[in-house]
C-alpha cells in the first residue's frame, strides 16, 4: 500500500467502521469500546506507515478529482506537521477509547458515544491532512458538529446542552470567518491548494505585498482563536467540561482545541515575518495566557481548573508561534512544537486522573477532597507526574519545553530592544508562576493534607487497570520524553519544525544546559510560584468578590445577554409578523399568488382558454384524474381529521402515479418522499387534538372562503393550461440550450438527468438537504412520543 492510500484510509476508516458499529454492538454488547479502540489503532498504524518518508524529509501529496470546474480536488498532504498531529489524534484516540471501557456505565448509549468519538477522530484527521482550504474548512466544521454532539452527550442535563450550544455557536461561527479568509487568500493567489502556496516563494511574496494581506490574516486568525479558545473566545471551553471526562480528555486537551494551533502553524510560512503576525498572534497569546492562568485560581471543579489551564497552555503555543521578525520568522516554532507534544501527554494524563478521582470520590469539587494519597497511591503518583510536568519541574518533559519557551521569549525581547527585552521575558515568567500555582493546587487539593470527615464515600481506592493503564502509559511518556528528549525530537519535532519553516532543521535538546538565563527564569518561577501558592485562597476569594461586584466585566455576561436577547427579539418579531390564526396567512399567500403570478400570466396569454388543447387522454389517465377529484373532494368534505388527511395524502400519491405515467420518475420519487413525510407529520400533530371538526363556520365566512378558493383555483387552472402552450412571447425557451450542451458539457445523453445532477446540481442538493432535515424532524417527533404512545 502506498503512503497516500494509507493516509486516505486513515482518514475515512473511522467514518466507515463507525457506520457498522450498531451492528457490531449486537455481538460485543458492552465491550463495544474495544472495537472502537481497534479502529483508532488501525488509523494509527496507517499513519505510521507514512512516517518513515516524513522523517527522512519527504512529503506526500496526491489528489482525487472532485470539483474540477472550481479547481477543488479531494486532496491530502502529509508533512511533519500533519503527521505529528495525526499521531496525537489517533494515539490519544486509542487511549481514550480504551479508558472509556472502564469509565462509561453499561447503561449508557454506548454505540452513539463511540460512533461520535470515531466521527470526531475522522474529522480531525481529515482536517490535518487536507491539502486545500475548502476541504480543510469542511473537516473543520465537522469537528465542530461532532464535538457539539459529544459535549451535549447527556441531553437531559441543561448545563450539557448549554455548553454544547455555546461551543457550536462560537467555533462554527469562527469557522465561517476562517472560510472568508480562505476566499480572500484565493482571491490573492488564485488557488485553494495549500502546498502550492507554501512552496511558492513568489506567491508568498505576492501575499505579503497585497492590500488584502491584513484582512486575510485577521479572518483566518479569528477562526483559529475561536477553535483554540483564545482571546474573548475562551468562554466556551470551561462550559464544555460538562461532557464525559474521556471526551474532555480527547477534545479539550489533545485534539480539537489544538485545531486552531494547527491552523496557526500551517499558515505560519505564509504570514509570519511581519509585525501584524507578531502583534496579533503573540499579543492574543500573552493576554490569554495571563488571563486564563489567573482565572484558574477561583475554580473549584477539577475539570474547571484543567479547562483554564488548557486555555493558558494553548496561549503559550500561540505566543511562541507568534514570535517572529522579518529576518528571524521562526523564533519560537521549535519551542511551540515541542510544548504542543508535551502538553498533549501531560494534559490528557491529568484529565484521565480527573475522571478517575470523580469516578471514585463521586465529586469533582476540589474543596471537598484531600488526603486521598493513601487510598489511591497509584493515581496519586500518576497525577503528580502529570501536574509537575505541567508546572515545568525537571526532569519531566514539561520542563524542557518551558525552558525553550523562556529562551525564545528572551530572544524575541532582545531582537525588539528596550523595553521589550525585559517585558516579554517577565510576562513569560508570570505565566509560568500561575501555571506552577494551579498545578500544585491539583496535587495538594486532592491528595495531600487531611481527608475530610464527611462528603466523600467511605471506601475509595485505585480503579481497575482498564482506567489506570492509559494514564500510567501517558505518565511513562512524560518521563521518557523528559529523560530522553532525542526520541520525540528526532521522530516528531524535527520533521514538524522542518515542515513549518520549510527548511531542514535539527534540534539539540538536553536536560542540562548549564546556568543559562532560561534556567534562572525557571528558578525565579519556582520561587514566585511557591510564594503565590501561599496566597492561593486569598486570590480566589478576591476574584469571587470582584466577580460578584462587577458581573458585567466578563465576556460570559455579554454572551448570555446576546443569546437571551436574541430569543426575545425573535419572539417579538414573530409575534408581530404572526399575530393571528393561520387562516390569515393562507389568505395572504393566495392573494399574493393571484397578484404576482396568475394575473401577469393571463394578461400575457392570447386567450384564457387556448383552442388547441389535447383532449385525447388515455383511459388510465382519465381514471387517475377521476380518483384525484374524488379524494380532493374527500379532503374538503370529510368531517374528521384522520380521514381528511388520508384523503389528502391519497391525492399526493395519485399525483406521483401520474408523474410515472408521464415518464417523469424523478418527480414521482420526490412527490412520494414529500407526501410520506407530510403525512407522518400531519398524523403526529392531529393525534393531540380532537378528531372531529367542531369549529362553527359562519355563513358569511364560508361564502368568502369559497369565493377565494374558486378564484385561486380558476387562476391556477388558467395559468397551467396556458403554460402547456409553451413560452409566451417575447420570452424564449431555454430547452435548446440543454439539448445542445448536455453531452459536451456534462457527458450525459439523458437530458433530464443532466439538468438535475449537473446544471441545477446545487438546487438538487438543497432539495435533498431539505428532505433529510424533514426526515430527521419526523424521526425526532416519533421518538418524542415515547414507547407507550
PDB file of C-alpha atoms in Angstrom, residues 285-421:
ATOM      1  CA  UNK A 285      -1.444  34.592  23.181  1.00  0.00           C
ATOM      2  CA  UNK A 286       0.204  36.557  26.015  1.00  0.00           C
ATOM      3  CA  UNK A 287      -3.083  38.178  27.042  1.00  0.00           C
ATOM      4  CA  UNK A 288      -4.913  34.837  27.122  1.00  0.00           C
ATOM      5  CA  UNK A 289      -2.048  33.063  28.891  1.00  0.00           C
ATOM      6  CA  UNK A 290      -2.107  35.505  31.808  1.00  0.00           C
ATOM      7  CA  UNK A 291      -5.893  35.903  32.000  1.00  0.00           C
ATOM      8  CA  UNK A 292      -6.696  32.174  31.938  1.00  0.00           C
ATOM      9  CA  UNK A 293      -3.869  31.327  34.325  1.00  0.00           C
ATOM     10  CA  UNK A 294      -5.148  33.916  36.781  1.00  0.00           C
ATOM     11  CA  UNK A 295      -8.812  32.869  36.460  1.00  0.00           C
ATOM     12  CA  UNK A 296      -7.908  29.231  37.177  1.00  0.00           C
ATOM     13  CA  UNK A 297      -7.441  30.187  40.844  1.00  0.00           C
ATOM     14  CA  UNK A 298     -11.155  30.594  41.573  1.00  0.00           C
ATOM     15  CA  UNK A 299     -12.169  27.264  40.029  1.00  0.00           C
ATOM     16  CA  UNK A 300     -13.274  24.571  42.460  1.00  0.00           C
ATOM     17  CA  UNK A 301     -14.157  21.913  39.858  1.00  0.00           C
ATOM     18  CA  UNK A 302     -11.118  19.797  38.962  1.00  0.00           C
ATOM     19  CA  UNK A 303     -12.104  19.896  35.298  1.00  0.00           C
ATOM     20  CA  UNK A 304     -12.655  23.646  35.596  1.00  0.00           C
ATOM     21  CA  UNK A 305      -9.044  24.091  36.729  1.00  0.00           C
ATOM     22  CA  UNK A 306      -7.885  21.882  33.869  1.00  0.00           C
ATOM     23  CA  UNK A 307     -10.045  23.841  31.405  1.00  0.00           C
ATOM     24  CA  UNK A 308      -8.470  27.178  32.321  1.00  0.00           C
ATOM     25  CA  UNK A 309      -5.031  25.597  32.397  1.00  0.00           C
ATOM     26  CA  UNK A 310      -5.680  24.271  28.877  1.00  0.00           C
ATOM     27  CA  UNK A 311      -6.616  27.741  27.674  1.00  0.00           C
ATOM     28  CA  UNK A 312      -3.452  29.115  29.245  1.00  0.00           C
ATOM     29  CA  UNK A 313      -1.218  26.374  27.831  1.00  0.00           C
ATOM     30  CA  UNK A 314      -2.679  26.827  24.354  1.00  0.00           C
ATOM     31  CA  UNK A 315      -1.879  30.504  24.727  1.00  0.00           C
ATOM     32  CA  UNK A 316       1.741  29.516  25.396  1.00  0.00           C
ATOM     33  CA  UNK A 317       1.712  27.877  21.965  1.00  0.00           C
ATOM     34  CA  UNK A 318       0.107  30.870  20.285  1.00  0.00           C
ATOM     35  CA  UNK A 319       2.653  33.162  21.909  1.00  0.00           C
ATOM     36  CA  UNK A 320       5.592  31.081  20.735  1.00  0.00           C
ATOM     37  CA  UNK A 321       4.306  30.617  17.194  1.00  0.00           C
ATOM     38  CA  UNK A 322       3.794  34.393  17.104  1.00  0.00           C
ATOM     39  CA  UNK A 323       7.434  35.216  17.940  1.00  0.00           C
ATOM     40  CA  UNK A 324       8.782  36.466  14.633  1.00  0.00           C
ATOM     41  CA  UNK A 325      10.760  39.153  12.880  1.00  0.00           C
ATOM     42  CA  UNK A 326      11.417  39.742   9.212  1.00  0.00           C
ATOM     43  CA  UNK A 327      14.886  38.147   9.414  1.00  0.00           C
ATOM     44  CA  UNK A 328      14.023  35.526  12.052  1.00  0.00           C
ATOM     45  CA  UNK A 329      10.485  34.389  11.155  1.00  0.00           C
ATOM     46  CA  UNK A 330      10.517  31.201  13.231  1.00  0.00           C
ATOM     47  CA  UNK A 331      11.961  32.179  16.619  1.00  0.00           C
ATOM     48  CA  UNK A 332       9.502  30.229  18.752  1.00  0.00           C
ATOM     49  CA  UNK A 333       8.477  27.474  16.336  1.00  0.00           C
ATOM     50  CA  UNK A 334      10.669  24.719  17.791  1.00  0.00           C
ATOM     51  CA  UNK A 335       9.688  25.541  21.373  1.00  0.00           C
ATOM     52  CA  UNK A 336       5.982  25.724  20.495  1.00  0.00           C
ATOM     53  CA  UNK A 337       6.059  22.425  18.633  1.00  0.00           C
ATOM     54  CA  UNK A 338       7.810  20.585  21.462  1.00  0.00           C
ATOM     55  CA  UNK A 339       5.430  22.063  24.048  1.00  0.00           C
ATOM     56  CA  UNK A 340       2.477  21.093  21.838  1.00  0.00           C
ATOM     57  CA  UNK A 341       3.514  17.427  22.007  1.00  0.00           C
ATOM     58  CA  UNK A 342       4.307  17.592  25.719  1.00  0.00           C
ATOM     59  CA  UNK A 343       1.024  19.304  26.524  1.00  0.00           C
ATOM     60  CA  UNK A 344      -0.875  16.512  24.776  1.00  0.00           C
ATOM     61  CA  UNK A 345       0.752  13.964  27.082  1.00  0.00           C
ATOM     62  CA  UNK A 346       0.513  15.675  30.475  1.00  0.00           C
ATOM     63  CA  UNK A 347      -2.899  17.275  29.942  1.00  0.00           C
ATOM     64  CA  UNK A 348      -4.532  14.082  28.655  1.00  0.00           C
ATOM     65  CA  UNK A 349      -2.975  12.295  31.636  1.00  0.00           C
ATOM     66  CA  UNK A 350      -4.433  14.856  34.064  1.00  0.00           C
ATOM     67  CA  UNK A 351      -7.904  14.668  32.504  1.00  0.00           C
ATOM     68  CA  UNK A 352      -7.862  10.878  32.855  1.00  0.00           C
ATOM     69  CA  UNK A 353      -6.847  11.303  36.505  1.00  0.00           C
ATOM     70  CA  UNK A 354      -9.708  13.768  36.984  1.00  0.00           C
ATOM     71  CA  UNK A 355     -12.075  11.140  35.609  1.00  0.00           C
ATOM     72  CA  UNK A 356     -10.662   8.509  37.966  1.00  0.00           C
ATOM     73  CA  UNK A 357     -10.986  10.774  41.001  1.00  0.00           C
ATOM     74  CA  UNK A 358     -14.538  11.802  40.105  1.00  0.00           C
ATOM     75  CA  UNK A 359     -15.403   8.155  39.430  1.00  0.00           C
ATOM     76  CA  UNK A 360     -14.153   7.044  42.871  1.00  0.00           C
ATOM     77  CA  UNK A 361     -14.940  10.099  45.009  1.00  0.00           C
ATOM     78  CA  UNK A 362     -18.316  10.836  43.364  1.00  0.00           C
ATOM     79  CA  UNK A 363     -17.451  14.533  43.164  1.00  0.00           C
ATOM     80  CA  UNK A 364     -15.199  16.885  41.197  1.00  0.00           C
ATOM     81  CA  UNK A 365     -15.276  19.641  43.808  1.00  0.00           C
ATOM     82  CA  UNK A 366     -11.689  20.042  44.975  1.00  0.00           C
ATOM     83  CA  UNK A 367     -12.806  21.837  48.166  1.00  0.00           C
ATOM     84  CA  UNK A 368     -14.445  18.594  49.326  1.00  0.00           C
ATOM     85  CA  UNK A 369     -11.316  16.488  48.818  1.00  0.00           C
ATOM     86  CA  UNK A 370      -7.940  15.958  50.408  1.00  0.00           C
ATOM     87  CA  UNK A 371      -5.749  13.233  51.781  1.00  0.00           C
ATOM     88  CA  UNK A 372      -6.540  10.659  49.085  1.00  0.00           C
ATOM     89  CA  UNK A 373      -2.878   9.711  48.533  1.00  0.00           C
ATOM     90  CA  UNK A 374      -3.110   6.732  50.899  1.00  0.00           C
ATOM     91  CA  UNK A 375      -6.279   5.338  49.392  1.00  0.00           C
ATOM     92  CA  UNK A 376      -5.273   5.972  45.773  1.00  0.00           C
ATOM     93  CA  UNK A 377      -1.457   5.651  45.767  1.00  0.00           C
ATOM     94  CA  UNK A 378      -1.034   4.806  42.081  1.00  0.00           C
ATOM     95  CA  UNK A 379      -3.413   7.537  40.981  1.00  0.00           C
ATOM     96  CA  UNK A 380      -1.541   9.949  43.254  1.00  0.00           C
ATOM     97  CA  UNK A 381       1.797   9.103  41.621  1.00  0.00           C
ATOM     98  CA  UNK A 382       0.393   9.433  38.100  1.00  0.00           C
ATOM     99  CA  UNK A 383      -1.321  12.737  38.927  1.00  0.00           C
ATOM    100  CA  UNK A 384       1.858  14.084  40.484  1.00  0.00           C
ATOM    101  CA  UNK A 385       3.878  13.260  37.384  1.00  0.00           C
ATOM    102  CA  UNK A 386       1.326  14.989  35.138  1.00  0.00           C
ATOM    103  CA  UNK A 387       0.956  18.068  37.341  1.00  0.00           C
ATOM    104  CA  UNK A 388       4.678  18.525  37.926  1.00  0.00           C
ATOM    105  CA  UNK A 389       5.304  18.247  34.205  1.00  0.00           C
ATOM    106  CA  UNK A 390       2.734  20.991  33.613  1.00  0.00           C
ATOM    107  CA  UNK A 391       4.460  23.084  36.290  1.00  0.00           C
ATOM    108  CA  UNK A 392       7.783  22.677  34.464  1.00  0.00           C
ATOM    109  CA  UNK A 393       9.592  20.601  37.087  1.00  0.00           C
ATOM    110  CA  UNK A 394      12.725  18.674  35.906  1.00  0.00           C
ATOM    111  CA  UNK A 395      13.369  16.045  34.666  1.00  0.00           C
ATOM    112  CA  UNK A 396       9.887  15.824  33.116  1.00  0.00           C
ATOM    113  CA  UNK A 397       9.106  16.801  29.530  1.00  0.00           C
ATOM    114  CA  UNK A 398       7.240  19.981  30.535  1.00  0.00           C
ATOM    115  CA  UNK A 399      10.456  21.355  31.995  1.00  0.00           C
ATOM    116  CA  UNK A 400      12.256  21.080  28.659  1.00  0.00           C
ATOM    117  CA  UNK A 401       9.634  22.862  26.589  1.00  0.00           C
ATOM    118  CA  UNK A 402       9.138  25.507  29.306  1.00  0.00           C
ATOM    119  CA  UNK A 403      12.872  26.211  29.166  1.00  0.00           C
ATOM    120  CA  UNK A 404      12.620  26.578  25.396  1.00  0.00           C
ATOM    121  CA  UNK A 405       9.684  28.950  25.873  1.00  0.00           C
ATOM    122  CA  UNK A 406      11.809  31.143  28.139  1.00  0.00           C
ATOM    123  CA  UNK A 407      14.736  31.018  25.701  1.00  0.00           C
ATOM    124  CA  UNK A 408      12.583  32.116  22.769  1.00  0.00           C
ATOM    125  CA  UNK A 409      10.999  34.877  24.903  1.00  0.00           C
ATOM    126  CA  UNK A 410      14.433  36.237  25.769  1.00  0.00           C
ATOM    127  CA  UNK A 411      15.490  36.087  22.121  1.00  0.00           C
ATOM    128  CA  UNK A 412      12.309  37.807  20.933  1.00  0.00           C
ATOM    129  CA  UNK A 413      12.665  40.551  23.539  1.00  0.00           C
ATOM    130  CA  UNK A 414      16.333  41.097  22.639  1.00  0.00           C
ATOM    131  CA  UNK A 415      15.503  41.494  18.940  1.00  0.00           C
ATOM    132  CA  UNK A 416      12.828  44.078  19.710  1.00  0.00           C
ATOM    133  CA  UNK A 417      15.051  46.016  22.118  1.00  0.00           C
ATOM    134  CA  UNK A 418      14.126  48.035  25.178  1.00  0.00           C
ATOM    135  CA  UNK A 419      11.670  47.835  26.938  1.00  0.00           C
ATOM    136  CA  UNK A 420      10.567  44.532  25.367  1.00  0.00           C
ATOM    137  CA  UNK A 421      13.815  42.792  26.311  1.00  0.00           C
TER     138      UNK A 421
END
